PDB file of C-alpha atoms in Angstrom:
ATOM      1  CA  MET M  12      28.553  65.352  24.933  1.00 89.00           C
ATOM      2  CA  ASN M  13      28.508  62.556  22.751  1.00 90.00           C
ATOM      3  CA  ILE M  14      30.977  60.259  24.427  1.00 92.00           C
ATOM      4  CA  LEU M  15      28.454  60.411  27.173  1.00 92.00           C
ATOM      5  CA  LEU M  16      25.588  59.342  24.885  1.00 93.00           C
ATOM      6  CA  TYR M  17      27.303  56.477  23.943  1.00 90.00           C
ATOM      7  CA  HIS M  18      28.476  55.193  27.292  1.00 90.00           C
ATOM      8  CA  ALA M  19      24.731  55.639  27.712  1.00 91.00           C
ATOM      9  CA  GLY M  20      23.205  53.704  25.425  1.00 89.00           C
ATOM     10  CA  LEU M  21      21.616  56.710  23.782  1.00 91.00           C
ATOM     11  CA  VAL M  22      22.617  56.076  20.086  1.00 86.00           C
ATOM     12  CA  PRO M  23      21.093  56.098  16.392  1.00 83.00           C
ATOM     13  CA  GLN M  24      18.568  53.660  15.910  1.00 71.00           C
ATOM     14  CA  GLU M  25      21.041  51.791  13.452  1.00 69.00           C
ATOM     15  CA  GLN M  26      23.916  52.063  15.671  1.00 66.00           C
ATOM     16  CA  ALA M  27      21.454  50.224  18.855  1.00 56.00           C
ATOM     17  CA  MET M  28      20.508  47.608  16.419  1.00 56.00           C
ATOM     18  CA  LEU M  29      23.831  46.456  15.504  1.00 57.00           C
ATOM     19  CA  MET M  30      24.802  47.012  19.652  1.00 56.00           C
ATOM     20  CA  THR M  31      21.593  44.750  20.241  1.00 55.00           C
ATOM     21  CA  ASN M  32      23.321  41.151  18.835  1.00 51.00           C
ATOM     22  CA  GLN M  33      26.386  42.049  21.461  1.00 53.00           C
ATOM     23  CA  PRO M  34      25.939  41.275  24.613  1.00 52.00           C
ATOM     24  CA  PHE M  35      26.293  44.169  26.534  1.00 59.00           C
ATOM     25  CA  ASP M  36      27.306  43.798  30.997  1.00 65.00           C
ATOM     26  CA  ASN M  37      28.468  46.800  31.795  1.00 84.00           C
ATOM     27  CA  PHE M  38      26.168  48.611  33.298  1.00 91.00           C
ATOM     28  CA  ASP M  39      28.155  50.463  35.864  1.00 92.00           C
ATOM     29  CA  VAL M  40      29.723  52.550  32.705  1.00 93.00           C
ATOM     30  CA  VAL M  41      25.365  52.925  31.177  1.00 93.00           C
ATOM     31  CA  LEU M  42      24.588  54.220  34.935  1.00 95.00           C
ATOM     32  CA  GLU M  43      26.933  56.729  35.545  1.00 96.00           C
ATOM     33  CA  ALA M  44      26.927  57.629  31.672  1.00 96.00           C
ATOM     34  CA  MET M  45      22.995  58.467  32.370  1.00 97.00           C
ATOM     35  CA  LYS M  46      23.596  60.219  36.021  1.00 97.00           C
ATOM     36  CA  CYS M  47      25.860  62.701  33.922  1.00 97.00           C
ATOM     37  CA  LEU M  48      23.414  63.266  31.101  1.00 96.00           C
ATOM     38  CA  CYS M  49      20.593  63.696  34.015  1.00 97.00           C
ATOM     39  CA  ASN M  50      22.738  66.291  35.684  1.00 97.00           C
ATOM     40  CA  LEU M  51      24.181  67.934  32.233  1.00 96.00           C
ATOM     41  CA  VAL M  52      20.265  68.556  31.189  1.00 96.00           C
ATOM     42  CA  PHE M  53      19.137  69.699  34.239  1.00 96.00           C
ATOM     43  CA  ASN M  54      21.162  72.530  34.426  1.00 96.00           C
ATOM     44  CA  CYS M  55      22.037  73.269  30.538  1.00 95.00           C
ATOM     45  CA  GLU M  56      20.129  74.436  28.099  1.00 94.00           C
ATOM     46  CA  HIS M  57      22.484  73.946  25.491  1.00 94.00           C
ATOM     47  CA  ALA M  58      22.761  70.423  26.633  1.00 94.00           C
ATOM     48  CA  ARG M  59      19.269  70.056  27.055  1.00 93.00           C
ATOM     49  CA  LYS M  60      18.325  71.761  23.295  1.00 92.00           C
ATOM     50  CA  LEU M  61      21.371  68.925  22.149  1.00 92.00           C
ATOM     51  CA  CYS M  62      19.627  66.007  23.118  1.00 91.00           C
ATOM     52  CA  GLY M  63      16.343  67.618  22.467  1.00 88.00           C
ATOM     53  CA  HIS M  64      17.244  67.747  18.390  1.00 87.00           C
ATOM     54  CA  ASN M  65      19.570  64.284  18.374  1.00 88.00           C
ATOM     55  CA  HIS M  66      19.142  60.602  18.696  1.00 89.00           C
ATOM     56  CA  ALA M  67      18.780  60.515  22.533  1.00 93.00           C
ATOM     57  CA  ILE M  68      15.128  60.297  23.134  1.00 94.00           C
ATOM     58  CA  GLU M  69      14.271  58.226  20.530  1.00 93.00           C
ATOM     59  CA  ALA M  70      17.339  55.553  21.883  1.00 93.00           C
ATOM     60  CA  ILE M  71      15.244  56.378  25.670  1.00 94.00           C
ATOM     61  CA  MET M  72      12.371  54.973  24.142  1.00 94.00           C
ATOM     62  CA  MET M  73      13.627  52.042  22.084  1.00 91.00           C
ATOM     63  CA  ARG M  74      15.594  50.753  25.895  1.00 91.00           C
ATOM     64  CA  LEU M  75      12.070  50.997  26.829  1.00 92.00           C
ATOM     65  CA  ARG M  76      10.748  47.892  24.987  1.00 88.00           C
ATOM     66  CA  THR M  77      13.741  46.159  27.107  1.00 88.00           C
ATOM     67  CA  TYR M  78      12.508  46.774  30.160  1.00 91.00           C
ATOM     68  CA  ARG M  79      11.150  43.356  31.035  1.00 90.00           C
ATOM     69  CA  ASP M  80      14.597  41.932  30.825  1.00 88.00           C
ATOM     70  CA  PRO M  81      15.158  41.248  34.469  1.00 86.00           C
ATOM     71  CA  LEU M  82      18.935  41.563  33.472  1.00 88.00           C
ATOM     72  CA  LEU M  83      18.275  45.876  33.272  1.00 90.00           C
ATOM     73  CA  PRO M  84      18.713  47.507  35.773  1.00 93.00           C
ATOM     74  CA  HIS M  85      16.581  49.437  38.291  1.00 95.00           C
ATOM     75  CA  GLU M  86      18.863  52.573  38.351  1.00 96.00           C
ATOM     76  CA  ILE M  87      18.813  52.623  34.601  1.00 95.00           C
ATOM     77  CA  LYS M  88      15.221  52.426  33.894  1.00 96.00           C
ATOM     78  CA  PHE M  89      14.835  55.083  36.693  1.00 97.00           C
ATOM     79  CA  PHE M  90      17.593  57.434  35.259  1.00 97.00           C
ATOM     80  CA  ASP M  91      15.968  57.071  31.492  1.00 97.00           C
ATOM     81  CA  MET M  92      12.814  58.253  33.129  1.00 97.00           C
ATOM     82  CA  ARG M  93      14.574  61.130  35.041  1.00 98.00           C
ATOM     83  CA  MET M  94      16.052  62.183  31.909  1.00 97.00           C
ATOM     84  CA  LEU M  95      12.574  61.476  29.874  1.00 97.00           C
ATOM     85  CA  PHE M  96      11.279  63.899  32.534  1.00 97.00           C
ATOM     86  CA  VAL M  97      13.660  66.396  32.632  1.00 97.00           C
ATOM     87  CA  MET M  98      13.166  67.315  28.524  1.00 96.00           C
ATOM     88  CA  THR M  99       9.749  67.066  28.526  1.00 96.00           C
ATOM     89  CA  ALA M 100       9.432  69.356  31.455  1.00 96.00           C
ATOM     90  CA  PHE M 101      11.974  71.965  30.246  1.00 95.00           C
ATOM     91  CA  GLN M 102      11.382  71.849  26.540  1.00 94.00           C
ATOM     92  CA  PRO M 103       7.827  71.460  25.621  1.00 92.00           C
ATOM     93  CA  ASP M 104       8.417  71.329  21.856  1.00 92.00           C
ATOM     94  CA  ILE M 105       9.449  68.039  21.866  1.00 94.00           C
ATOM     95  CA  ARG M 106       6.477  66.541  24.413  1.00 93.00           C
ATOM     96  CA  PRO M 107       4.259  65.855  20.688  1.00 91.00           C
ATOM     97  CA  ARG M 108       6.955  63.642  19.297  1.00 92.00           C
ATOM     98  CA  LEU M 109       7.478  61.629  21.853  1.00 94.00           C
ATOM     99  CA  LYS M 110       3.815  61.292  22.347  1.00 92.00           C
ATOM    100  CA  GLU M 111       2.807  60.994  18.791  1.00 90.00           C
ATOM    101  CA  GLU M 112       5.162  59.822  16.698  1.00 93.00           C
ATOM    102  CA  LEU M 113       7.497  57.792  19.562  1.00 93.00           C
ATOM    103  CA  HIS M 114       4.029  56.600  21.027  1.00 93.00           C
ATOM    104  CA  GLY M 115       5.299  57.521  24.146  1.00 93.00           C
ATOM    105  CA  LEU M 116       2.138  57.337  26.516  1.00 94.00           C
ATOM    106  CA  THR M 117       1.741  53.470  24.906  1.00 94.00           C
ATOM    107  CA  TYR M 118       5.212  52.478  26.513  1.00 96.00           C
ATOM    108  CA  LEU M 119       4.938  54.255  29.637  1.00 97.00           C
ATOM    109  CA  MET M 120       1.145  53.017  30.481  1.00 96.00           C
ATOM    110  CA  GLU M 121       3.254  49.668  29.733  1.00 96.00           C
ATOM    111  CA  ILE M 122       5.516  50.259  32.174  1.00 97.00           C
ATOM    112  CA  LEU M 123       3.196  51.514  35.168  1.00 96.00           C
ATOM    113  CA  ASP M 124       1.594  48.180  33.992  1.00 96.00           C
ATOM    114  CA  LEU M 125       4.556  46.052  34.513  1.00 95.00           C
ATOM    115  CA  ILE M 126       5.245  47.311  37.473  1.00 95.00           C
ATOM    116  CA  ILE M 127       1.654  46.686  38.758  1.00 94.00           C
ATOM    117  CA  LYS M 128       2.128  43.172  37.183  1.00 93.00           C
ATOM    118  CA  ASP M 129       5.534  42.366  38.792  1.00 91.00           C
ATOM    119  CA  ALA M 130       4.055  43.735  41.995  1.00 89.00           C
ATOM    120  CA  SER M 131       1.175  41.149  41.364  1.00 87.00           C
ATOM    121  CA  GLU M 132       3.220  38.084  40.904  1.00 83.00           C
ATOM    122  CA  GLU M 133       5.502  38.295  43.978  1.00 74.00           C
ATOM    123  CA  GLU M 134       6.246  34.775  45.350  1.00 65.00           C
ATOM    124  CA  ASP M 135       5.334  35.327  48.501  1.00 68.00           C
ATOM    125  CA  ARG M 136       2.210  37.160  48.641  1.00 64.00           C
ATOM    126  CA  PRO M 137      -1.355  35.898  49.198  1.00 68.00           C
ATOM    127  CA  GLN M 138      -3.121  34.989  46.944  1.00 68.00           C
ATOM    128  CA  ASN M 139      -6.258  37.689  45.841  1.00 66.00           C
ATOM    129  CA  SER M 140      -3.939  39.647  48.493  1.00 78.00           C
ATOM    130  CA  THR M 141      -3.692  43.874  47.335  1.00 86.00           C
ATOM    131  CA  PRO M 142      -0.185  43.938  45.390  1.00 89.00           C
ATOM    132  CA  VAL M 143       2.830  45.278  47.428  1.00 91.00           C
ATOM    133  CA  LEU M 144       5.174  48.099  45.818  1.00 93.00           C
ATOM    134  CA  VAL M 145       8.668  47.795  46.944  1.00 93.00           C
ATOM    135  CA  ASP M 146      10.458  51.127  46.811  1.00 94.00           C
ATOM    136  CA  ASN M 147      12.658  50.962  43.627  1.00 95.00           C
ATOM    137  CA  GLN M 148       9.272  49.949  42.040  1.00 95.00           C
ATOM    138  CA  VAL M 149       7.608  52.961  43.653  1.00 96.00           C
ATOM    139  CA  GLN M 150      10.967  55.089  42.458  1.00 97.00           C
ATOM    140  CA  LEU M 151      10.283  54.151  38.466  1.00 97.00           C
ATOM    141  CA  ALA M 152       6.790  54.622  38.486  1.00 97.00           C
ATOM    142  CA  SER M 153       7.101  57.831  40.095  1.00 97.00           C
ATOM    143  CA  GLU M 154       9.333  59.000  37.212  1.00 98.00           C
ATOM    144  CA  VAL M 155       6.835  57.386  34.934  1.00 98.00           C
ATOM    145  CA  LEU M 156       3.957  59.252  36.300  1.00 98.00           C
ATOM    146  CA  LYS M 157       5.729  63.054  36.107  1.00 98.00           C
ATOM    147  CA  VAL M 158       6.755  61.907  32.447  1.00 97.00           C
ATOM    148  CA  LEU M 159       2.687  61.219  31.528  1.00 96.00           C
ATOM    149  CA  PHE M 160       1.971  64.277  33.215  1.00 96.00           C
ATOM    150  CA  ASN M 161       4.172  66.457  31.190  1.00 95.00           C
ATOM    151  CA  LEU M 162       2.997  64.750  28.176  1.00 93.00           C
ATOM    152  CA  THR M 163      -1.097  65.106  28.545  1.00 91.00           C
ATOM    153  CA  CYS M 164      -0.905  68.883  30.552  1.00 88.00           C
ATOM    154  CA  LYS M 165      -1.985  70.647  27.555  1.00 77.00           C
ATOM    155  CA  PRO M 166      -5.222  72.515  27.492  1.00 68.00           C
ATOM    156  CA  GLY M 167      -7.499  71.532  24.637  1.00 69.00           C
ATOM    157  CA  VAL M 168      -9.820  68.709  24.206  1.00 71.00           C
ATOM    158  CA  PRO M 169      -8.527  65.299  23.029  1.00 71.00           C
ATOM    159  CA  ASP M 170      -9.001  63.254  19.983  1.00 80.00           C
ATOM    160  CA  GLU M 171     -11.049  59.875  19.905  1.00 83.00           C
ATOM    161  CA  GLU M 172      -7.589  58.046  19.947  1.00 82.00           C
ATOM    162  CA  GLU M 173      -6.064  60.204  22.974  1.00 83.00           C
ATOM    163  CA  ASP M 174      -9.282  59.853  24.687  1.00 85.00           C
ATOM    164  CA  ALA M 175      -8.953  55.737  24.221  1.00 90.00           C
ATOM    165  CA  GLN M 176      -5.556  56.425  26.030  1.00 90.00           C
ATOM    166  CA  LEU M 177      -6.302  58.539  28.689  1.00 89.00           C
ATOM    167  CA  LEU M 178      -9.406  55.807  29.785  1.00 92.00           C
ATOM    168  CA  ARG M 179      -6.740  53.558  29.793  1.00 94.00           C
ATOM    169  CA  LEU M 180      -4.715  55.604  31.708  1.00 94.00           C
ATOM    170  CA  GLU M 181      -7.113  56.044  33.784  1.00 95.00           C
ATOM    171  CA  SER M 182      -7.486  52.614  34.639  1.00 95.00           C
ATOM    172  CA  ILE M 183      -3.735  51.886  35.151  1.00 96.00           C
ATOM    173  CA  LEU M 184      -3.957  54.788  38.012  1.00 95.00           C
ATOM    174  CA  LYS M 185      -6.439  53.455  39.766  1.00 96.00           C
ATOM    175  CA  GLU M 186      -4.669  49.717  39.845  1.00 94.00           C
ATOM    176  CA  LEU M 187      -1.556  52.171  40.820  1.00 94.00           C
ATOM    177  CA  LEU M 188      -3.681  53.623  43.726  1.00 94.00           C
ATOM    178  CA  LEU M 189      -4.771  50.522  45.603  1.00 93.00           C
ATOM    179  CA  CYS M 190      -1.476  48.787  45.415  1.00 92.00           C
ATOM    180  CA  ASP M 191       0.566  48.398  48.835  1.00 91.00           C
ATOM    181  CA  THR M 192       3.755  50.262  49.514  1.00 90.00           C
ATOM    182  CA  ASP M 193       6.520  48.015  51.424  1.00 82.00           C
ATOM    183  CA  PRO M 194       6.236  49.823  54.885  1.00 73.00           C
TER     184      PRO M 194
END
């Protein structure tokens, strides 16, 4: 499991900082490791617990900060979100940590903002027209929304900070709903 985590780039923060200074261009290895990890986490309770209590979630959240990088393949972003979804679906005990300590709502909403912004800035789109989401943007947005659902579906009254985040999420969702999709 640790070998897969290493090859997926899901390493502790200190090691990730060292790796950031090195150029990384073998995204195929990262992608295949992420696919394996997603399957393991989906099918094996022991793997879920291991990934839920080590550095995997923190590493994914660190990688979220690099999603603006055009060199980071869509598939890696997709499997990062798939992993977070599976982890939050099967292990509700990690939701508070992801939401509060790791600021998951904020980073996930920024990804949705980025998707909408990228769709709005397409060069061949007429000015003042509705943004058009392509298939990979729709897939990534769907995975992000599934994670956001898992993080926000708790009973109770939200506090002021969470209320503000939910209002921001509401406006992002409105923008997302108004987008067209690629036929």
